[in-house]
Amino acid sequence: MISFICNNREVFPDCSGGLPVLDWLRAQSGLKGTKEGCREGDCGACTVVLGKPGINGIEYSSVCSCLLPIGEVAGCHLVTIEGLTTGIELTPFQQSFYDEAASQCGFCTPGMIMSLTGCLLGSATLSVSSAMESLDGNICRCTGYIAVKRAVNSVISTLPAEWENRLEMLIEEGHIPAYFTSIEKRLKELPPQSVRAEDSLVAGGTDIYVHSSDKLSTEHPRFLSKEKSIKQIVTDGKTVTIGAAVTFKQLRESAVISDLFPNLEKFLLKVSSTQIRSRATVGGNIVNASPIADIAITFLALKATLCFSERSIPLSEFYLGYKKLDMLPDEILTEISFPTPEPGTILSSLKVAKREYLDIASVNSSMLIRVEENVVIAVRISAGGVAPFPLLLTGTSEYLMGRTLSEKTISEACSIAESEVSPISDVRGSKKYKINLLRAQVRAHLTRGLSNEAL
Ligand SMILES: Cc1cc2nc3c(=O)[nH]c(=O)nc-3n(C[C@H](O)[C@H](O)[C@H](O)COP(=O)(O)OP(=O)(O)OC[C@H]3O[C@@H](n4cnc5c(N)ncnc54)[C@H](O)[C@@H]3O)c2cc1C
Ligand code: FES
Ligand code: FES
């Protein structure tokens, strides 16, 4: 039996750990303010806020309840739109959506309010841009976003610039009810959790729940997030080691990573959405073996090694064909490590998709490069969307090594990159378009990327 606190109530759901929280909310708990749209993590209508006990108190983030197994909520605080007030009053965001006409049919509104509340509760900084950024996983099909921006602006501009305790400030301002202050103590008083772990392995669930939600609903999945040891990013100065269960959010917020690669944060903003980044893991991205997996592409350029319990292999040898891996059926990827680059090394990552945000790439690529006096001292280039799996462009990298970076060298590198790939025409673009994108990206890495510009 698992237990958690849903809004202001201790609950003991009697269901499989794999049941999506969205289904429990709407079918079993009677909380129908959380809406069901796509069931694929794409629309944000089902957004809830999940509070997990952490070292600095409860850490809140917005997540898609359609991809969130209920077993993951054990011992946590689940907040839905119904939990933001205790009576009929509106929160400041709800009131400003009303005042600014930011809601027409209203279907997307609960999800948007939850994303904004998740931002208030969990983001490092509070500004109009961080609040708007928190809506990158919420789609509105009828109002449009100008009115939403007006509503967000009017609320954020009223928040005090300084406060000592964020929770107290948010209660004072009416964004959350006073019961939030009791949650940390009450979570500790829940009975010990017993989550059955017998079936499919789930990390963030943002891939497996998209295609196997019905099957998982009745299963008791094994949750990788319960393994605390593989949720950290550490470095000993020579090697950086990233636990396979580290989320995209953790990766984006890590000081170890941003110190080495200041531009990566901007690239990671284009990977999925706030709700998906809260859950999606680095290990899941590598193992799901999508040909356009953004994190796998980046780690290929970083010369990453994959660690399983009994062995290690270079990431560049892991992919054997389309969704074909050098991995045994029950093997678990535990860590990904890469050598700390020499000072002066630059990581440049690019992604072109049909939409700027919340879309998967047509073509993506990464380049790790060190140039001294215009001569390439070290380089590794990888690309996605141009082969059946994330591809290391070994020929292009070998060609560039030791060469002076001139227009002739750059043009030749683009041609070699083209000769190494075999893209197919599909919904993300024709073969010719993808080749042109790759050429443009290799050129951009070798020109603007070298100036350490965030591309
Ligand atoms: C709306 C949406 C947008 C997305 N946008 C992007 C995007 O922009 N870029 C991108 O690259 N991807 C994107 N994705 C895909 C997905 O989020 C990522 O691939 C993510 O990294 C998958 O990780 P996960 O932890 O959620 O994997 P899960 O769904 O938990 O697992 C995927 C598979 O890998 C296995 N697995 C997971 N971890 C391990 C491990 N450590 N060892 C062994 N097996 C393991 C699981 O058993 C499962 O079979 C998006 C997905 C959604 C729903
Ligand atoms: S229902 Fe669309 S993101 Fe969950
Ligand atoms: S108000 Fe109708 S979908 Fe946003």
Short mmCIF file of C-alpha atoms and ligand atoms in Angstrom, two decimals:
data_model
loop_
_atom_site.label_atom_id
_atom_site.label_comp_id
_atom_site.label_asym_id
_atom_site.label_seq_id
_atom_site.Cartn_x
_atom_site.Cartn_y
_atom_site.Cartn_z
CA MET A 1 0.00 0.00 0.00
CA ILE A 2 1.28 3.46 -0.86
CA SER A 3 0.27 6.75 0.67
CA PHE A 4 0.80 10.42 -0.09
CA ILE A 5 -0.79 13.78 0.55
CA CYS A 6 -3.10 14.98 -2.20
CA ASN A 7 -3.66 18.71 -1.66
CA ASN A 8 -4.57 18.84 2.06
CA ARG A 9 -5.57 15.17 2.50
CA GLU A 10 -3.65 11.98 3.32
CA VAL A 11 -4.63 9.33 0.75
CA PHE A 12 -4.06 5.56 0.52
CA PRO A 13 -4.95 4.59 -3.08
CA ASP A 14 -5.68 0.93 -3.67
CA CYS A 15 -4.34 0.54 -7.22
CA SER A 16 -1.30 -0.62 -9.20
CA GLY A 17 1.80 1.57 -8.87
CA GLY A 18 1.81 1.98 -12.65
CA LEU A 19 -1.57 3.74 -12.87
CA PRO A 20 -1.11 7.24 -14.32
CA VAL A 21 -1.92 9.88 -11.69
CA LEU A 22 -4.26 11.55 -14.21
CA ASP A 23 -6.50 8.45 -14.24
CA TRP A 24 -6.51 8.20 -10.46
CA LEU A 25 -7.37 11.88 -10.12
CA ARG A 26 -10.23 11.91 -12.60
CA ALA A 27 -11.68 8.40 -12.13
CA GLN A 28 -11.03 7.59 -8.49
CA SER A 29 -10.45 10.74 -6.46
CA GLY A 30 -13.14 12.89 -8.06
CA LEU A 31 -10.70 15.76 -8.70
CA LYS A 32 -11.65 16.63 -12.27
CA GLY A 33 -10.05 20.07 -12.48
CA THR A 34 -6.99 18.35 -13.97
CA LYS A 35 -7.80 17.94 -17.67
CA GLU A 36 -7.03 15.13 -20.06
CA GLY A 37 -5.81 16.26 -23.49
CA CYS A 38 -3.20 14.37 -25.48
CA ARG A 39 -2.05 11.79 -22.87
CA GLU A 40 1.42 12.12 -24.43
CA GLY A 41 3.01 14.93 -22.43
CA ASP A 42 2.50 17.39 -25.26
CA CYS A 43 -0.36 19.69 -24.25
CA GLY A 44 0.13 20.37 -20.52
CA ALA A 45 -3.63 20.22 -19.75
CA CYS A 46 -2.95 17.54 -17.12
CA THR A 47 -0.22 19.49 -15.28
CA VAL A 48 0.00 19.00 -11.52
CA VAL A 49 2.68 20.05 -9.03
CA LEU A 50 4.68 17.33 -7.31
CA GLY A 51 6.49 18.04 -4.04
CA LYS A 52 9.24 15.60 -3.10
CA PRO A 53 11.01 15.68 0.27
CA GLY A 54 14.59 16.87 -0.37
CA ILE A 55 17.55 18.06 1.66
CA ASN A 56 16.26 21.63 1.74
CA GLY A 57 12.64 20.80 2.51
CA ILE A 58 10.06 19.90 -0.09
CA GLU A 59 11.14 20.43 -3.69
CA TYR A 60 8.21 21.27 -5.92
CA SER A 61 8.07 21.00 -9.70
CA SER A 62 5.35 20.85 -12.34
CA VAL A 63 4.85 17.50 -14.10
CA CYS A 64 2.44 15.91 -16.56
CA SER A 65 0.09 13.65 -14.61
CA CYS A 66 -0.66 11.59 -17.75
CA LEU A 67 2.94 10.28 -17.72
CA LEU A 68 3.32 10.09 -13.94
CA PRO A 69 2.84 6.66 -12.34
CA ILE A 70 1.09 6.84 -8.99
CA GLY A 71 3.82 4.71 -7.38
CA GLU A 72 6.22 7.63 -7.94
CA VAL A 73 4.04 9.85 -5.76
CA ALA A 74 4.42 7.61 -2.68
CA GLY A 75 5.58 9.74 0.26
CA CYS A 76 5.16 12.99 -1.72
CA HIS A 77 2.83 16.00 -1.88
CA LEU A 78 0.60 16.03 -4.96
CA VAL A 79 -1.02 19.39 -5.68
CA THR A 80 -3.87 19.82 -8.14
CA ILE A 81 -5.80 22.93 -9.14
CA GLU A 82 -8.32 22.15 -6.37
CA GLY A 83 -5.52 22.40 -3.78
CA LEU A 84 -4.60 26.01 -4.53
CA THR A 85 -7.42 27.50 -2.47
CA THR A 86 -9.55 26.23 0.39
CA GLY A 87 -12.74 28.09 -0.50
CA ILE A 88 -14.24 29.82 -3.53
CA GLU A 89 -11.59 32.55 -3.69
CA LEU A 90 -9.24 32.77 -6.68
CA THR A 91 -5.46 32.79 -6.56
CA PRO A 92 -3.76 35.92 -8.03
CA PHE A 93 -2.99 34.02 -11.25
CA GLN A 94 -6.58 32.80 -11.58
CA GLN A 95 -7.87 36.33 -10.97
CA SER A 96 -5.48 37.87 -13.48
CA PHE A 97 -6.35 35.27 -16.15
CA TYR A 98 -9.98 36.36 -15.60
CA ASP A 99 -9.19 40.09 -15.61
CA GLU A 100 -6.96 39.92 -18.70
CA ALA A 101 -9.28 37.58 -20.68
CA ALA A 102 -6.51 34.97 -20.82
CA SER A 103 -8.97 32.09 -20.84
CA GLN A 104 -11.60 31.44 -23.51
CA CYS A 105 -12.79 27.81 -23.44
CA GLY A 106 -10.72 27.34 -20.29
CA PHE A 107 -9.55 23.81 -21.08
CA CYS A 108 -5.85 24.70 -20.85
CA THR A 109 -6.25 27.09 -17.90
CA PRO A 110 -5.90 24.70 -14.92
CA GLY A 111 -2.70 23.31 -16.46
CA MET A 112 -1.30 26.81 -17.00
CA ILE A 113 -2.14 27.88 -13.45
CA MET A 114 -0.42 24.74 -12.12
CA SER A 115 2.71 25.38 -14.24
CA LEU A 116 2.87 28.95 -12.96
CA THR A 117 2.35 27.81 -9.36
CA GLY A 118 5.07 25.17 -9.85
CA CYS A 119 7.36 28.00 -10.99
CA LEU A 120 6.51 30.10 -7.92
CA LEU A 121 7.18 27.15 -5.63
CA GLY A 122 10.22 25.66 -7.30
CA SER A 123 12.16 27.93 -9.65
CA ALA A 124 15.46 29.45 -8.58
CA THR A 125 14.48 32.95 -9.74
CA LEU A 126 11.14 34.67 -10.09
CA SER A 127 10.74 36.92 -13.10
CA VAL A 128 8.29 37.38 -15.94
CA SER A 129 10.66 35.49 -18.24
CA SER A 130 11.06 32.52 -15.87
CA ALA A 131 7.27 32.44 -15.36
CA MET A 132 6.64 32.50 -19.13
CA GLU A 133 9.34 29.86 -19.55
CA SER A 134 7.43 27.62 -17.12
CA LEU A 135 4.54 27.61 -19.65
CA ASP A 136 6.67 26.09 -22.42
CA GLY A 137 4.79 22.78 -22.03
CA ASN A 138 1.27 24.28 -22.04
CA ILE A 139 -0.57 24.65 -25.29
CA CYS A 140 -3.62 26.87 -25.72
CA ARG A 141 -5.63 26.39 -28.89
CA CYS A 142 -8.05 29.28 -28.62
CA THR A 143 -6.93 32.27 -26.52
CA GLY A 144 -3.36 32.75 -27.70
CA TYR A 145 -0.48 33.76 -25.51
CA ILE A 146 -0.52 37.57 -25.52
CA ALA A 147 -3.32 37.75 -22.96
CA VAL A 148 -1.57 35.05 -20.93
CA LYS A 149 1.62 37.09 -20.91
CA ARG A 150 -0.34 40.16 -19.75
CA ALA A 151 -1.85 38.12 -16.92
CA VAL A 152 1.54 36.70 -15.89
CA ASN A 153 3.13 40.13 -16.04
CA SER A 154 0.52 41.72 -13.82
CA VAL A 155 0.99 39.08 -11.10
CA ILE A 156 4.79 38.79 -11.14
CA SER A 157 5.19 42.55 -11.01
CA THR A 158 3.22 42.63 -7.71
CA LEU A 159 5.47 40.09 -5.95
CA PRO A 160 7.84 41.51 -3.35
CA ALA A 161 11.41 41.76 -4.64
CA GLU A 162 12.86 40.30 -1.42
CA TRP A 163 11.52 37.78 1.01
CA GLU A 164 13.05 35.45 3.56
CA ASN A 165 10.75 32.47 3.27
CA ARG A 166 9.23 31.75 -0.11
CA LEU A 167 6.45 29.51 1.21
CA GLU A 168 5.31 32.16 3.69
CA MET A 169 5.45 34.89 1.05
CA LEU A 170 3.33 32.79 -1.36
CA ILE A 171 0.78 32.10 1.40
CA GLU A 172 0.69 35.79 2.28
CA GLU A 173 0.11 36.71 -1.37
CA GLY A 174 -2.69 34.13 -1.73
CA HIS A 175 -0.91 31.84 -4.24
CA ILE A 176 -1.15 28.79 -1.97
CA PRO A 177 -3.15 28.04 1.18
CA ALA A 178 -1.69 28.01 4.70
CA TYR A 179 -1.85 24.19 4.92
CA PHE A 180 1.36 24.04 2.81
CA THR A 181 3.40 24.79 5.94
CA SER A 182 2.17 21.57 7.61
CA ILE A 183 3.05 19.27 4.70
CA GLU A 184 6.71 18.55 5.51
CA LYS A 185 5.83 17.29 9.01
CA ARG A 186 2.79 15.35 7.81
CA LEU A 187 4.76 13.56 5.07
CA LYS A 188 7.13 12.26 7.76
CA GLU A 189 4.16 10.85 9.65
CA LEU A 190 2.91 8.75 6.72
CA PRO A 191 3.24 4.98 7.23
CA PRO A 192 6.33 3.34 5.64
CA GLN A 193 5.77 3.00 1.90
CA SER A 194 5.62 -0.44 0.34
CA VAL A 195 5.77 -0.02 -3.41
CA ARG A 196 5.67 -3.36 -5.26
CA ALA A 197 8.44 -3.53 -7.88
CA GLU A 198 7.88 -6.46 -10.22
CA ASP A 199 7.38 -5.35 -13.80
CA SER A 200 8.74 -2.87 -16.39
CA LEU A 201 11.60 -0.56 -15.47
CA VAL A 202 10.48 3.09 -15.42
CA ALA A 203 12.90 6.00 -15.08
CA GLY A 204 11.14 9.31 -15.85
CA GLY A 205 8.34 7.54 -17.73
CA THR A 206 8.30 10.24 -20.44
CA ASP A 207 9.05 7.77 -23.19
CA ILE A 208 7.60 4.47 -21.97
CA TYR A 209 4.27 5.99 -20.86
CA VAL A 210 3.74 7.59 -24.25
CA HIS A 211 3.59 4.21 -25.98
CA SER A 212 2.69 1.73 -23.19
CA SER A 213 0.43 3.59 -20.77
CA ASP A 214 -2.42 1.04 -20.93
CA LYS A 215 -0.11 -1.89 -20.22
CA LEU A 216 1.69 -0.08 -17.40
CA SER A 217 -1.60 0.99 -15.77
CA THR A 218 -2.10 -2.46 -14.29
CA GLU A 219 1.58 -3.18 -13.63
CA HIS A 220 3.78 -2.65 -10.59
CA PRO A 221 6.81 -1.00 -12.27
CA ARG A 222 10.31 -0.87 -10.85
CA PHE A 223 11.10 2.82 -10.32
CA LEU A 224 14.67 3.90 -11.00
CA SER A 225 14.06 7.16 -9.11
CA LYS A 226 14.07 5.16 -5.87
CA GLU A 227 17.81 4.47 -6.40
CA LYS A 228 19.30 7.55 -4.72
CA SER A 229 22.85 6.54 -5.66
CA ILE A 230 22.25 7.13 -9.39
CA LYS A 231 20.69 10.57 -9.10
CA GLN A 232 23.82 12.67 -8.67
CA ILE A 233 26.24 14.68 -10.78
CA VAL A 234 29.79 14.60 -9.38
CA THR A 235 33.31 15.35 -10.52
CA ASP A 236 36.78 14.53 -9.18
CA GLY A 237 38.36 17.08 -11.51
CA LYS A 238 39.36 14.47 -14.10
CA THR A 239 36.01 12.82 -14.81
CA VAL A 240 32.41 13.95 -14.59
CA THR A 241 29.99 11.23 -13.54
CA ILE A 242 26.25 11.56 -14.04
CA GLY A 243 23.80 9.10 -12.50
CA ALA A 244 21.49 7.54 -15.07
CA ALA A 245 18.46 8.73 -13.09
CA VAL A 246 19.55 12.39 -13.19
CA THR A 247 16.74 14.44 -14.75
CA PHE A 248 17.10 17.03 -17.52
CA LYS A 249 16.11 19.64 -14.90
CA GLN A 250 18.98 18.57 -12.65
CA LEU A 251 21.37 18.60 -15.60
CA ARG A 252 20.28 22.12 -16.55
CA GLU A 253 20.63 23.41 -13.00
CA SER A 254 23.95 21.66 -12.22
CA ALA A 255 26.86 23.96 -11.34
CA VAL A 256 29.32 21.20 -12.36
CA ILE A 257 27.87 21.21 -15.88
CA SER A 258 27.36 24.97 -16.27
CA ASP A 259 30.92 25.70 -15.10
CA LEU A 260 32.27 23.46 -17.87
CA PHE A 261 29.75 24.29 -20.58
CA PRO A 262 28.08 27.67 -20.05
CA ASN A 263 26.12 27.43 -23.32
CA LEU A 264 24.50 24.06 -22.64
CA GLU A 265 21.78 25.55 -20.43
CA LYS A 266 20.32 27.42 -23.40
CA PHE A 267 20.31 24.26 -25.52
CA LEU A 268 18.63 22.28 -22.72
CA LEU A 269 15.84 24.84 -22.65
CA LYS A 270 14.90 23.56 -26.11
CA VAL A 271 14.78 19.95 -24.94
CA SER A 272 11.15 18.99 -24.29
CA SER A 273 9.31 21.23 -21.78
CA THR A 274 9.46 22.25 -18.12
CA GLN A 275 7.09 19.43 -17.10
CA ILE A 276 9.00 16.79 -19.09
CA ARG A 277 12.43 18.05 -17.93
CA SER A 278 11.29 17.60 -14.32
CA ARG A 279 10.95 13.85 -14.95
CA ALA A 280 12.89 12.76 -18.07
CA THR A 281 16.26 11.19 -17.26
CA VAL A 282 19.64 11.20 -18.95
CA GLY A 283 19.74 7.37 -18.85
CA GLY A 284 16.26 7.09 -20.39
CA ASN A 285 17.30 9.37 -23.24
CA ILE A 286 20.33 7.22 -24.03
CA VAL A 287 18.55 3.87 -23.68
CA ASN A 288 15.45 4.80 -25.66
CA ALA A 289 17.85 5.19 -28.59
CA SER A 290 15.82 7.69 -30.56
CA PRO A 291 17.85 8.82 -33.60
CA ILE A 292 17.26 12.44 -32.48
CA ALA A 293 17.80 11.99 -28.72
CA ASP A 294 19.20 15.39 -27.70
CA ILE A 295 21.12 14.21 -24.63
CA ALA A 296 22.61 11.17 -26.37
CA ILE A 297 23.93 13.46 -29.12
CA THR A 298 25.55 15.74 -26.56
CA PHE A 299 27.16 12.89 -24.65
CA LEU A 300 28.54 11.35 -27.85
CA ALA A 301 30.48 14.56 -28.45
CA LEU A 302 31.68 14.47 -24.83
CA LYS A 303 33.24 11.01 -25.35
CA ALA A 304 30.97 9.48 -22.75
CA THR A 305 31.29 6.00 -21.29
CA LEU A 306 28.25 4.04 -20.13
CA CYS A 307 28.51 2.09 -16.87
CA PHE A 308 26.37 -0.95 -16.16
CA SER A 309 26.70 -3.00 -12.97
CA GLU A 310 29.19 -5.45 -14.51
CA ARG A 311 30.83 -3.54 -17.38
CA SER A 312 31.47 -0.23 -19.12
CA ILE A 313 31.39 0.62 -22.82
CA PRO A 314 31.92 3.78 -24.86
CA LEU A 315 28.60 5.39 -25.83
CA SER A 316 29.90 5.48 -29.42
CA GLU A 317 29.75 1.63 -29.47
CA PHE A 318 26.34 1.32 -27.79
CA TYR A 319 24.09 1.81 -30.82
CA LEU A 320 24.10 -1.12 -33.24
CA GLY A 321 21.15 -0.21 -35.49
CA TYR A 322 17.71 1.40 -35.28
CA LYS A 323 16.69 0.91 -31.60
CA LYS A 324 19.26 -1.91 -31.42
CA LEU A 325 21.58 -1.67 -28.44
CA ASP A 326 24.61 -3.46 -27.02
CA MET A 327 22.63 -4.17 -23.85
CA LEU A 328 21.16 -7.30 -22.26
CA PRO A 329 17.39 -7.36 -21.58
CA ASP A 330 17.71 -6.90 -17.81
CA GLU A 331 20.78 -4.67 -17.74
CA ILE A 332 20.46 -1.31 -16.01
CA LEU A 333 22.50 1.69 -17.06
CA THR A 334 23.76 3.16 -13.79
CA GLU A 335 26.12 6.00 -14.75
CA ILE A 336 27.40 8.03 -17.66
CA SER A 337 30.86 9.52 -17.32
CA PHE A 338 33.06 11.69 -19.52
CA PRO A 339 36.57 13.12 -19.19
CA THR A 340 36.75 16.71 -17.98
CA PRO A 341 37.74 18.69 -21.07
CA GLU A 342 41.01 20.62 -21.16
CA PRO A 343 40.68 24.35 -20.40
CA GLY A 344 39.65 26.27 -23.51
CA THR A 345 37.48 23.44 -24.85
CA ILE A 346 34.06 24.54 -26.10
CA LEU A 347 30.87 22.52 -26.36
CA SER A 348 28.50 23.81 -28.99
CA SER A 349 25.04 22.16 -29.35
CA LEU A 350 22.37 22.89 -31.93
CA LYS A 351 18.83 21.74 -32.57
CA VAL A 352 16.50 22.64 -35.41
CA ALA A 353 12.88 21.51 -35.10
CA LYS A 354 9.60 22.48 -36.71
CA ARG A 355 8.68 24.47 -33.59
CA GLU A 356 11.22 26.32 -31.49
CA TYR A 357 10.00 24.87 -28.17
CA LEU A 358 8.45 21.54 -27.20
CA ASP A 359 9.42 19.71 -30.33
CA ILE A 360 11.81 16.98 -31.27
CA ALA A 361 14.63 17.78 -33.66
CA SER A 362 14.67 17.49 -37.43
CA VAL A 363 18.44 17.56 -37.06
CA ASN A 364 20.52 18.17 -33.95
CA SER A 365 24.27 18.12 -33.44
CA SER A 366 27.01 18.75 -30.90
CA MET A 367 30.66 19.64 -31.27
CA LEU A 368 33.34 19.53 -28.59
CA ILE A 369 36.34 21.45 -29.86
CA ARG A 370 39.57 23.08 -28.76
CA VAL A 371 41.29 25.48 -31.10
CA GLU A 372 44.65 27.16 -30.51
CA GLU A 373 45.86 29.92 -32.82
CA ASN A 374 43.17 28.91 -35.31
CA VAL A 375 44.38 25.28 -35.42
CA VAL A 376 42.07 22.46 -34.28
CA ILE A 377 43.75 20.65 -31.38
CA ALA A 378 40.84 18.36 -30.40
CA VAL A 379 37.38 17.81 -31.86
CA ARG A 380 34.40 15.43 -31.75
CA ILE A 381 31.18 16.03 -33.69
CA SER A 382 27.93 14.08 -33.34
CA ALA A 383 24.59 14.43 -35.08
CA GLY A 384 21.01 13.18 -34.84
CA GLY A 385 18.18 12.83 -37.36
CA VAL A 386 20.63 11.83 -40.07
CA ALA A 387 21.07 8.09 -39.36
CA PRO A 388 19.11 5.26 -37.67
CA PHE A 389 20.70 6.18 -34.32
CA PRO A 390 22.66 9.06 -32.74
CA LEU A 391 25.82 9.20 -34.82
CA LEU A 392 29.41 10.18 -34.15
CA LEU A 393 30.83 11.91 -37.23
CA THR A 394 34.24 10.28 -37.01
CA GLY A 395 35.35 11.15 -40.57
CA THR A 396 34.57 14.83 -40.11
CA SER A 397 36.32 14.92 -36.74
CA GLU A 398 39.42 13.13 -38.13
CA TYR A 399 39.56 15.54 -41.07
CA LEU A 400 39.44 18.60 -38.83
CA MET A 401 42.16 17.46 -36.42
CA GLY A 402 45.31 19.54 -36.77
CA ARG A 403 43.91 21.75 -39.55
CA THR A 404 43.85 25.51 -39.71
CA LEU A 405 40.27 26.75 -39.70
CA SER A 406 39.82 28.45 -43.05
CA GLU A 407 36.79 28.75 -45.33
CA LYS A 408 38.21 25.87 -47.38
CA THR A 409 38.54 23.65 -44.27
CA ILE A 410 35.00 24.47 -43.13
CA SER A 411 33.49 23.76 -46.57
CA GLU A 412 35.37 20.48 -46.81
CA ALA A 413 34.21 19.49 -43.26
CA CYS A 414 30.59 20.13 -44.30
CA SER A 415 31.01 17.89 -47.36
CA ILE A 416 32.62 15.10 -45.32
CA ALA A 417 29.80 15.33 -42.76
CA GLU A 418 27.29 14.98 -45.61
CA SER A 419 29.08 11.86 -46.87
CA GLU A 420 28.87 10.22 -43.44
CA VAL A 421 25.09 10.37 -43.02
CA SER A 422 22.04 8.66 -44.49
CA PRO A 423 18.91 10.59 -43.46
CA ILE A 424 15.44 9.53 -44.58
CA SER A 425 12.55 11.74 -45.64
CA ASP A 426 9.83 11.81 -43.00
CA VAL A 427 7.47 14.20 -41.19
CA ARG A 428 10.43 16.12 -39.82
CA GLY A 429 11.77 16.99 -43.27
CA SER A 430 13.01 15.62 -46.56
CA LYS A 431 16.36 13.91 -46.92
CA LYS A 432 17.69 16.94 -48.80
CA TYR A 433 16.46 19.37 -46.12
CA LYS A 434 18.13 17.33 -43.36
CA ILE A 435 21.43 17.24 -45.25
CA ASN A 436 21.26 21.00 -45.67
CA LEU A 437 20.49 21.40 -41.97
CA LEU A 438 23.49 19.26 -41.05
CA ARG A 439 25.81 21.25 -43.32
CA ALA A 440 24.50 24.50 -41.85
CA GLN A 441 24.98 23.22 -38.31
CA VAL A 442 28.57 22.03 -38.91
CA ARG A 443 29.34 25.46 -40.36
CA ALA A 444 27.67 27.22 -37.43
CA HIS A 445 29.62 25.14 -34.89
CA LEU A 446 32.89 26.00 -36.62
CA THR A 447 32.15 29.70 -36.85
CA ARG A 448 29.72 31.16 -34.30
CA GLY A 449 30.09 28.17 -31.94
CA LEU A 450 33.81 28.82 -31.63
CA SER A 451 33.24 32.29 -30.26
CA ASN A 452 31.42 30.56 -27.39
CA GLU A 453 28.23 32.20 -28.55
CA ALA A 454 25.08 30.43 -27.36
CA LEU A 455 23.62 29.42 -30.73
C1 LIG B 1 6.27 15.86 -24.71
C2 LIG B 1 7.61 15.21 -24.88
C3 LIG B 1 8.65 15.95 -25.40
C4 LIG B 1 9.91 15.35 -25.56
N1 LIG B 1 10.90 16.11 -26.09
C5 LIG B 1 12.13 15.57 -26.23
C6 LIG B 1 13.17 16.36 -26.76
O1 LIG B 1 13.04 17.55 -27.05
N2 LIG B 1 14.39 15.76 -26.93
C7 LIG B 1 14.60 14.45 -26.60
O2 LIG B 1 15.72 13.97 -26.77
N3 LIG B 1 13.62 13.69 -26.10
C8 LIG B 1 12.38 14.21 -25.91
N4 LIG B 1 11.38 13.45 -25.41
C9 LIG B 1 11.61 12.03 -25.16
C10 LIG B 1 11.89 11.63 -23.70
O3 LIG B 1 11.44 12.61 -22.81
C11 LIG B 1 13.36 11.45 -23.44
O4 LIG B 1 13.90 10.53 -24.32
C12 LIG B 1 13.68 11.02 -22.02
O5 LIG B 1 15.05 11.18 -21.80
C13 LIG B 1 13.33 9.60 -21.70
O6 LIG B 1 13.77 9.35 -20.38
P1 LIG B 1 12.83 8.74 -19.27
O7 LIG B 1 13.61 8.73 -18.02
O8 LIG B 1 11.53 9.45 -19.21
O9 LIG B 1 12.65 7.28 -19.85
P2 LIG B 1 11.53 6.20 -19.53
O10 LIG B 1 10.31 6.49 -20.29
O11 LIG B 1 11.39 5.99 -18.07
O12 LIG B 1 12.27 4.92 -20.12
C14 LIG B 1 12.47 4.73 -21.51
C15 LIG B 1 12.99 3.29 -21.73
O13 LIG B 1 14.32 3.19 -21.26
C16 LIG B 1 14.43 2.23 -20.22
N5 LIG B 1 15.35 2.79 -19.24
C17 LIG B 1 15.29 4.04 -18.71
N6 LIG B 1 16.35 4.25 -17.92
C18 LIG B 1 17.09 3.13 -17.95
C19 LIG B 1 18.32 2.73 -17.34
N7 LIG B 1 18.99 3.54 -16.54
N8 LIG B 1 18.81 1.48 -17.60
C20 LIG B 1 18.14 0.65 -18.42
N9 LIG B 1 16.98 0.97 -19.03
C21 LIG B 1 16.47 2.19 -18.80
C22 LIG B 1 13.02 2.04 -19.67
O14 LIG B 1 12.86 0.75 -19.11
C23 LIG B 1 12.18 2.26 -20.92
O15 LIG B 1 12.13 1.09 -21.66
C24 LIG B 1 10.11 14.00 -25.20
C25 LIG B 1 9.05 13.27 -24.64
C26 LIG B 1 7.82 13.87 -24.48
C27 LIG B 1 6.71 13.06 -23.87
S1 FES B 2 -2.84 15.13 -21.29
FE1 FES B 2 -1.60 16.35 -22.64
S2 FES B 2 0.23 16.54 -21.48
FE2 FES B 2 -0.95 15.15 -20.31
S1 FES B 3 -8.48 28.78 -23.47
FE1 FES B 3 -9.14 27.24 -24.83
S2 FES B 3 -7.38 26.00 -25.06
FE2 FES B 3 -6.65 27.70 -23.96
#
